[in-house]
Amino acid sequence: MRAASELFSHNGYSGTGIAEIVTACQIPKGSFYYYFPRGKEQLASEVIRFAYEQMAAGIQAHIFSVSNDAREVFCGMLKHLTSRFSRDYHFASLVITFMGLEAVYISEEVSHQAKLVYEDWQNLYRDKLLSCGYSPSEADQYSLILFTLIHGALISCWIKQDTGDLLRMTEQIPALLPPPKSSLS
């Protein structure tokens, strides 16, 4: 899964062949089809899920566990992404992004998996906001805003090959994410 993630993130789905995958994994082609009988489409679908699970586990363990102050958490996430982006242009959230963008053109199976992962990713943010004291309606609203802005900043940074947009987002979080209404009373 890791090797395929790396290949898909470097070359895209269409630019990655099964021969390249089996060579990178050092397995026979027959073994590939044993584990992925529906071929590269099945692998792509599973890579999207695998990359999401890796990313979500990392977010839960290293970012969300740090604080119950949503502003602090999401600013910390942006700083972490900035640092990670500077070191490695092919980490899990970018793999999901690239595969997600391509998924619409690959197959219904891959597109469906990308859609599920994007919903889970937004719900990950929603659940953290709920645990930080936001009401369900606030968590719905702010998780959409945060997901869209963070995801958009990642794409922008990739295109520009510059982390400036992620860093600038840390300045915007306090204005975009007010304290939970429950803490105002």
PDB file of N, CA and C in Angstrom, residues 49 52 115-125:
ATOM      1  N   ARG A  49      -8.250   4.668   0.852  1.00  0.00           N
ATOM      2  CA  ARG A  49      -8.681   4.351   2.217  1.00  0.00           C
ATOM      3  C   ARG A  49      -7.475   4.213   3.143  1.00  0.00           C
ATOM      4  N   TYR A  52      -5.983   7.575   3.954  1.00  0.00           N
ATOM      5  CA  TYR A  52      -6.838   8.290   4.900  1.00  0.00           C
ATOM      6  C   TYR A  52      -6.650   7.749   6.321  1.00  0.00           C
ATOM      7  N   LYS A 115     -15.093   9.686  -2.329  1.00  0.00           N
ATOM      8  CA  LYS A 115     -16.197  10.433  -1.719  1.00  0.00           C
ATOM      9  C   LYS A 115     -16.343  10.049  -0.247  1.00  0.00           C
ATOM     10  N   LEU A 116     -16.308   8.758   0.054  1.00  0.00           N
ATOM     11  CA  LEU A 116     -16.413   8.300   1.442  1.00  0.00           C
ATOM     12  C   LEU A 116     -15.282   8.843   2.302  1.00  0.00           C
ATOM     13  N   VAL A 117     -14.076   8.831   1.759  1.00  0.00           N
ATOM     14  CA  VAL A 117     -12.918   9.328   2.506  1.00  0.00           C
ATOM     15  C   VAL A 117     -13.048  10.823   2.763  1.00  0.00           C
ATOM     16  N   TYR A 118     -13.483  11.566   1.782  1.00  0.00           N
ATOM     17  CA  TYR A 118     -13.656  13.009   1.986  1.00  0.00           C
ATOM     18  C   TYR A 118     -14.717  13.289   3.038  1.00  0.00           C
ATOM     19  N   GLU A 119     -15.788  12.499   3.064  1.00  0.00           N
ATOM     20  CA  GLU A 119     -16.808  12.657   4.101  1.00  0.00           C
ATOM     21  C   GLU A 119     -16.237  12.310   5.472  1.00  0.00           C
ATOM     22  N   ASP A 120     -15.464  11.232   5.550  1.00  0.00           N
ATOM     23  CA  ASP A 120     -14.836  10.841   6.821  1.00  0.00           C
ATOM     24  C   ASP A 120     -13.860  11.912   7.304  1.00  0.00           C
ATOM     25  N   TRP A 121     -13.125  12.487   6.380  1.00  0.00           N
ATOM     26  CA  TRP A 121     -12.131  13.503   6.702  1.00  0.00           C
ATOM     27  C   TRP A 121     -12.820  14.734   7.300  1.00  0.00           C
ATOM     28  N   GLN A 122     -13.895  15.158   6.690  1.00  0.00           N
ATOM     29  CA  GLN A 122     -14.644  16.304   7.218  1.00  0.00           C
ATOM     30  C   GLN A 122     -15.271  15.945   8.571  1.00  0.00           C
ATOM     31  N   ASN A 123     -15.763  14.718   8.713  1.00  0.00           N
ATOM     32  CA  ASN A 123     -16.335  14.286   9.988  1.00  0.00           C
ATOM     33  C   ASN A 123     -15.282  14.187  11.083  1.00  0.00           C
ATOM     34  N   LEU A 124     -14.053  13.892  10.720  1.00  0.00           N
ATOM     35  CA  LEU A 124     -12.950  13.888  11.684  1.00  0.00           C
ATOM     36  C   LEU A 124     -12.827  15.281  12.316  1.00  0.00           C
ATOM     37  N   TYR A 125     -12.877  16.304  11.488  1.00  0.00           N
ATOM     38  CA  TYR A 125     -12.832  17.684  11.983  1.00  0.00           C
ATOM     39  C   TYR A 125     -14.080  17.986  12.815  1.00  0.00           C
TER      40      TYR A 125
END
